[in-house]
CSV table of C-alpha atoms in Angstrom, one decimal:
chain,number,residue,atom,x,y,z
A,1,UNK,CA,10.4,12.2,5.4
A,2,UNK,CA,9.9,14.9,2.7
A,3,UNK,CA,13.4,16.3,2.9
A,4,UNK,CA,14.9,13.2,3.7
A,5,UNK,CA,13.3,11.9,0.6
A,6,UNK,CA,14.7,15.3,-1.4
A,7,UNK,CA,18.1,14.6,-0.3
A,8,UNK,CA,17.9,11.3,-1.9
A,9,UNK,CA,16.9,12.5,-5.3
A,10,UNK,CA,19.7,15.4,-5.0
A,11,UNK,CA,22.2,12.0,-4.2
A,12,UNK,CA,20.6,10.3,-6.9
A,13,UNK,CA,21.1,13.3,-9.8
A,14,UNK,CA,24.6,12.9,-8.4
A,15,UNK,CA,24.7,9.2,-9.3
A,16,UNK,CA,22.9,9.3,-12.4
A,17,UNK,CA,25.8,11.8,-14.0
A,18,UNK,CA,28.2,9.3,-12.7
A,19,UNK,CA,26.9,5.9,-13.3
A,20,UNK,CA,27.2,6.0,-17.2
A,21,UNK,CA,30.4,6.2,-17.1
A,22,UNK,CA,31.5,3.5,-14.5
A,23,UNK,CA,32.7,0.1,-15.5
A,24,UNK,CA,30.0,-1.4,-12.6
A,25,UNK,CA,27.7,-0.5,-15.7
A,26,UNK,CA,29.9,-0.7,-18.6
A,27,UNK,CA,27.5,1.0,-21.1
A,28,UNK,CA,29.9,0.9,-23.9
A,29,UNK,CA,29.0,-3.2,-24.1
A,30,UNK,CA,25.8,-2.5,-23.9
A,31,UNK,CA,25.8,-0.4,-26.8
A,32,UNK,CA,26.8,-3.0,-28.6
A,33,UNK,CA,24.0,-5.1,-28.4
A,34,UNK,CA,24.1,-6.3,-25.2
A,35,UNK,CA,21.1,-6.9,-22.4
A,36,UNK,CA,21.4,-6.1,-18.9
A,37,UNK,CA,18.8,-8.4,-17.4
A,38,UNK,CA,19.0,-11.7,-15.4
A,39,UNK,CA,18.5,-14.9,-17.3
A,40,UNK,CA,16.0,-15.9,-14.6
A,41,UNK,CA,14.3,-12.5,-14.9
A,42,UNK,CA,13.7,-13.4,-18.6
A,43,UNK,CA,12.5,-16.7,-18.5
A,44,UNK,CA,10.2,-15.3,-15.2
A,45,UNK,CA,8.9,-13.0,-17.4
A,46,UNK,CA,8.8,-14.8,-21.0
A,47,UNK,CA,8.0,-13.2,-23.9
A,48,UNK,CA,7.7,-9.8,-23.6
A,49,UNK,CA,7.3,-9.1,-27.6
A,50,UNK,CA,4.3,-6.3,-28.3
A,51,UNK,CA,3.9,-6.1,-24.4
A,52,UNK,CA,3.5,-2.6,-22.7
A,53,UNK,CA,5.8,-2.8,-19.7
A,54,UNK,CA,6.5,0.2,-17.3
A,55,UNK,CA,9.5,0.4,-15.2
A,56,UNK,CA,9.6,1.8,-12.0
A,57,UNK,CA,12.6,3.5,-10.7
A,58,UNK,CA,14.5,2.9,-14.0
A,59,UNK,CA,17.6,5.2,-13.3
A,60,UNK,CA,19.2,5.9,-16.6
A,61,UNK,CA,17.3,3.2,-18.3
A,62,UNK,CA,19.6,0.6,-19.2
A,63,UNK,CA,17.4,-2.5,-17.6
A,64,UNK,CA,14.2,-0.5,-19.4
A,65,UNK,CA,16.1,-0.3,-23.2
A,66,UNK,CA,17.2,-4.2,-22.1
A,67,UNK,CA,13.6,-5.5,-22.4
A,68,UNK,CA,12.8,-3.4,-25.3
A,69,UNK,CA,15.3,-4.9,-27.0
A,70,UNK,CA,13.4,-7.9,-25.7
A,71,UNK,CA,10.1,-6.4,-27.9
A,72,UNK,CA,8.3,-4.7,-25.2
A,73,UNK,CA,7.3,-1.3,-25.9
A,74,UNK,CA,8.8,0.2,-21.9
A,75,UNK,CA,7.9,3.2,-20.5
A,76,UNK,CA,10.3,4.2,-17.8
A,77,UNK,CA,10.2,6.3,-14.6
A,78,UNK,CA,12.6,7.9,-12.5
A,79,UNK,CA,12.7,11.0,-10.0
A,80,UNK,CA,15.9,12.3,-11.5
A,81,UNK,CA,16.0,14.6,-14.2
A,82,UNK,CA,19.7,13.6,-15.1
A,83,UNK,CA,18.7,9.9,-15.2
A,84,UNK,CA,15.5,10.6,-17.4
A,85,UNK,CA,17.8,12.6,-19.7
A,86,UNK,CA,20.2,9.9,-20.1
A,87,UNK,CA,18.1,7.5,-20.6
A,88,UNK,CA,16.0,9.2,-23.7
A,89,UNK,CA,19.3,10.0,-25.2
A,90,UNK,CA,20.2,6.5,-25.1
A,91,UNK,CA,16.9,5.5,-26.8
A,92,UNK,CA,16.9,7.6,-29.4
A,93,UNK,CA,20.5,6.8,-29.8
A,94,UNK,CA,19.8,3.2,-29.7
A,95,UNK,CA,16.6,3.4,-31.9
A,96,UNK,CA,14.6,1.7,-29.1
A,97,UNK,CA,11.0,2.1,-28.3
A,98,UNK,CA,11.0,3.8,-25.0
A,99,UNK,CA,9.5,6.3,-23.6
A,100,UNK,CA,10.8,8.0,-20.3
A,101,UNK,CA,9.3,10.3,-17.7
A,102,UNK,CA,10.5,12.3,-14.8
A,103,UNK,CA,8.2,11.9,-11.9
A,104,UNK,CA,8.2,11.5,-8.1
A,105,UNK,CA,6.9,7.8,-7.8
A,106,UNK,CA,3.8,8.6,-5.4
A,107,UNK,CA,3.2,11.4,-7.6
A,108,UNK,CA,3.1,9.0,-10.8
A,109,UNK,CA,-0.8,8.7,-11.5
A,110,UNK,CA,-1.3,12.5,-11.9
A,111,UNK,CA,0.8,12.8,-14.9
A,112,UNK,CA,1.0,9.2,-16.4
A,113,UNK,CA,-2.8,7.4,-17.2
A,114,UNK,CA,-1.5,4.7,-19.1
A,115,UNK,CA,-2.5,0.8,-18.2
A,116,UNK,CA,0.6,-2.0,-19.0
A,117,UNK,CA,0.5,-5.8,-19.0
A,118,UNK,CA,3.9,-5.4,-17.1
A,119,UNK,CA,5.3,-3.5,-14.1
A,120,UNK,CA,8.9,-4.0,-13.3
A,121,UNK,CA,11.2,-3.1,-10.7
A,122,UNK,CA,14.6,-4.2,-10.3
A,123,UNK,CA,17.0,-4.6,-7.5
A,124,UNK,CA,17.3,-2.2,-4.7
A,125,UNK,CA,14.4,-0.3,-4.9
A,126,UNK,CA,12.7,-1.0,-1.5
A,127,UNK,CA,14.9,0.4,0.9
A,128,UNK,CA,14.4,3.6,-0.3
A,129,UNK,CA,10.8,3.8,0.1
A,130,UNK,CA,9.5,5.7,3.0
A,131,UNK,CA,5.8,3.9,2.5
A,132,UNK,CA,5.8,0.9,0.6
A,133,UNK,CA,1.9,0.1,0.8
A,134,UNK,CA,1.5,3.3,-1.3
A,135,UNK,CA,3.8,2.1,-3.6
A,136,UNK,CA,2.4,-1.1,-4.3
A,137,UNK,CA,-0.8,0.8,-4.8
A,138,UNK,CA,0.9,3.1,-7.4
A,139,UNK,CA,2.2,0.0,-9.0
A,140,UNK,CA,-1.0,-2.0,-9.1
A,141,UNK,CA,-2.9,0.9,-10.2
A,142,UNK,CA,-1.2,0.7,-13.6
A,143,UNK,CA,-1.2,-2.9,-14.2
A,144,UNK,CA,-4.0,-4.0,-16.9
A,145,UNK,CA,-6.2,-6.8,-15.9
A,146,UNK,CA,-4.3,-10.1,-15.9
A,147,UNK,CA,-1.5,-8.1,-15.7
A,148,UNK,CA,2.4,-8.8,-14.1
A,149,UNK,CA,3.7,-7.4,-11.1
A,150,UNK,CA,7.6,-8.7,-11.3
A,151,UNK,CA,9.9,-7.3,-8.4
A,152,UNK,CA,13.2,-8.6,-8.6
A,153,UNK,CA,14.1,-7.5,-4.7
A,154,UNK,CA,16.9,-8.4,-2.2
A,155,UNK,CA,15.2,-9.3,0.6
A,156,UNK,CA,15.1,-6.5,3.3
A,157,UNK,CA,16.0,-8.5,5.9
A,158,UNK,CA,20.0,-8.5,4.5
A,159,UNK,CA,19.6,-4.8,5.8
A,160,UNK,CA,19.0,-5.0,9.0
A,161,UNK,CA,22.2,-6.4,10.4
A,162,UNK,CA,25.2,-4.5,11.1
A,163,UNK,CA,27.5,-4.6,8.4
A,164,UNK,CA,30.5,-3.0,9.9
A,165,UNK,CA,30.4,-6.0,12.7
A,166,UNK,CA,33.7,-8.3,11.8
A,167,UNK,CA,32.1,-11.7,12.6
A,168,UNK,CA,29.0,-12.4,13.9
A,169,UNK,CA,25.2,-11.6,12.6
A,170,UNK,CA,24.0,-8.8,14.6
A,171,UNK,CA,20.7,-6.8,14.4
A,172,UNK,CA,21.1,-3.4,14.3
A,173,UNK,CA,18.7,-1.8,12.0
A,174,UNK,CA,15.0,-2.1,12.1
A,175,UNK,CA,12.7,-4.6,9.7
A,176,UNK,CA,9.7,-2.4,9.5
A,177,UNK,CA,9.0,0.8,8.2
A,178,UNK,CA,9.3,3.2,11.1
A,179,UNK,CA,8.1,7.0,11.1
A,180,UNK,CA,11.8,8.4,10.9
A,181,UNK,CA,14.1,7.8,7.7
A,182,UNK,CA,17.8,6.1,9.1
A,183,UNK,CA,20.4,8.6,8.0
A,184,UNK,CA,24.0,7.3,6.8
A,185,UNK,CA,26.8,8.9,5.5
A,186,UNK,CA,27.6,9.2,1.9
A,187,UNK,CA,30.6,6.7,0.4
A,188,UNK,CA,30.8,7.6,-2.9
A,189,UNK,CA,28.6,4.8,-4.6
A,190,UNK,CA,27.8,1.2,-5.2
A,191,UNK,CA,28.7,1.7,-8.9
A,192,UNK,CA,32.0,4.2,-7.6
A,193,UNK,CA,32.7,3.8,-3.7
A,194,UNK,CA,35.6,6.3,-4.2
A,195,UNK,CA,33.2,8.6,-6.5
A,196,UNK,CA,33.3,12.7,-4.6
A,197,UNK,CA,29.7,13.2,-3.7
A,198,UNK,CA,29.0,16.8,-2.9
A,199,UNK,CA,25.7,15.1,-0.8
A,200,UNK,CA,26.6,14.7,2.6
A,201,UNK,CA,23.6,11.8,3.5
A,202,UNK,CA,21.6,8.9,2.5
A,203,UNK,CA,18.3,8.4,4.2
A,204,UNK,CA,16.8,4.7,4.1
């Protein structure tokens, strides 16, 4: 799992130089004022205004410097240096309050002691988790009392079928976590599928 889980943040640094720049993203309007949320994820949430809200797996920050434009003071996290980078350029470009720290997620409590009436993570998060039940304990561990927990998640069954099959639903991956990581070749991605990617595989 631990270089499987290396090769993923060496894929990701990849990703976060690219994804800035992609229309998939299209920065430029979010400059401009704009906020990269889901209306239902707002009126989940309500008003965040004066909340402390930390965002887990926050990739260049664009859904983290969303809600502070939304009031909350966000701290976000991500395991790639390039994506961290971006992100506190952005803010400071932005004149947002956020704060952003690079940090393996398991390894978060050792160098972040904070408490927040918010913890956030956004779409596609889980399947890259090799032990989930830590992670939720990560999560929790930060939340204040009475705090939110809001995980805006596909659900991971959509994974398991075989997506190269032309008609029918067939299983082909498995549901639970398993002790092996499922290796796949890299296709540029999601944001650029024709994007050159010097890393050869993605482990989920």
């Amino acid at each position: 799992m631990t270089d499987a889980f290396e090769a993923n943040r060496r894929l990701w640094e990849e990703w976060a130089a690219l994804h800035p720049n992609t229309e998939f993203y299209n920065l430029e309007e979010f400059k401009r004022g704009g906020v990269r949320l889901r209306d239902y994820e707002i009126a989940h949430m309500g008003p965040v205004e004066g909340k402390a809200l930390l965002h887990l797996h926050c990739h260049f920050g664009i859904d983290s410097l969303s809600w502070a434009r939304l009031g909350a003071s966000v701290t976000g996290v991500d395991y790639s240096a390039n994506a961290i980078e971006t992100a506190t350029s952005l803010a400071a470009e932005l004149d947002l309050t956020a704060r952003f720290v690079q940090s393996d997620i398991y390894k978060l409590p050792e160098v972040l002691d904070d408490e927040f009436d918010v913890v956030y993570a956004s779409r596609g998060v889980i399947s890259w988790l090799p032990d989930l039940g830590s992670w939720m304990k990560v999560a929790a561990g930060f939340l204040k009392s009475g705090g939110i927990f809001y995980l805006n998640e596909i659900h991971p069954v959509t994974y398991i079928f075989d997506d190269e099959g032309p008609t029918e639903l067939v299983i082909k991956y498995p549901y639970f976590e398993r002790d092996a990581p499922l290796r796949f070749e890299t296709e540029g991605s999601y944001a650029d599928p024709t994007a050159d990617i010097k890393e050869e595989f993605v482990y989920g």
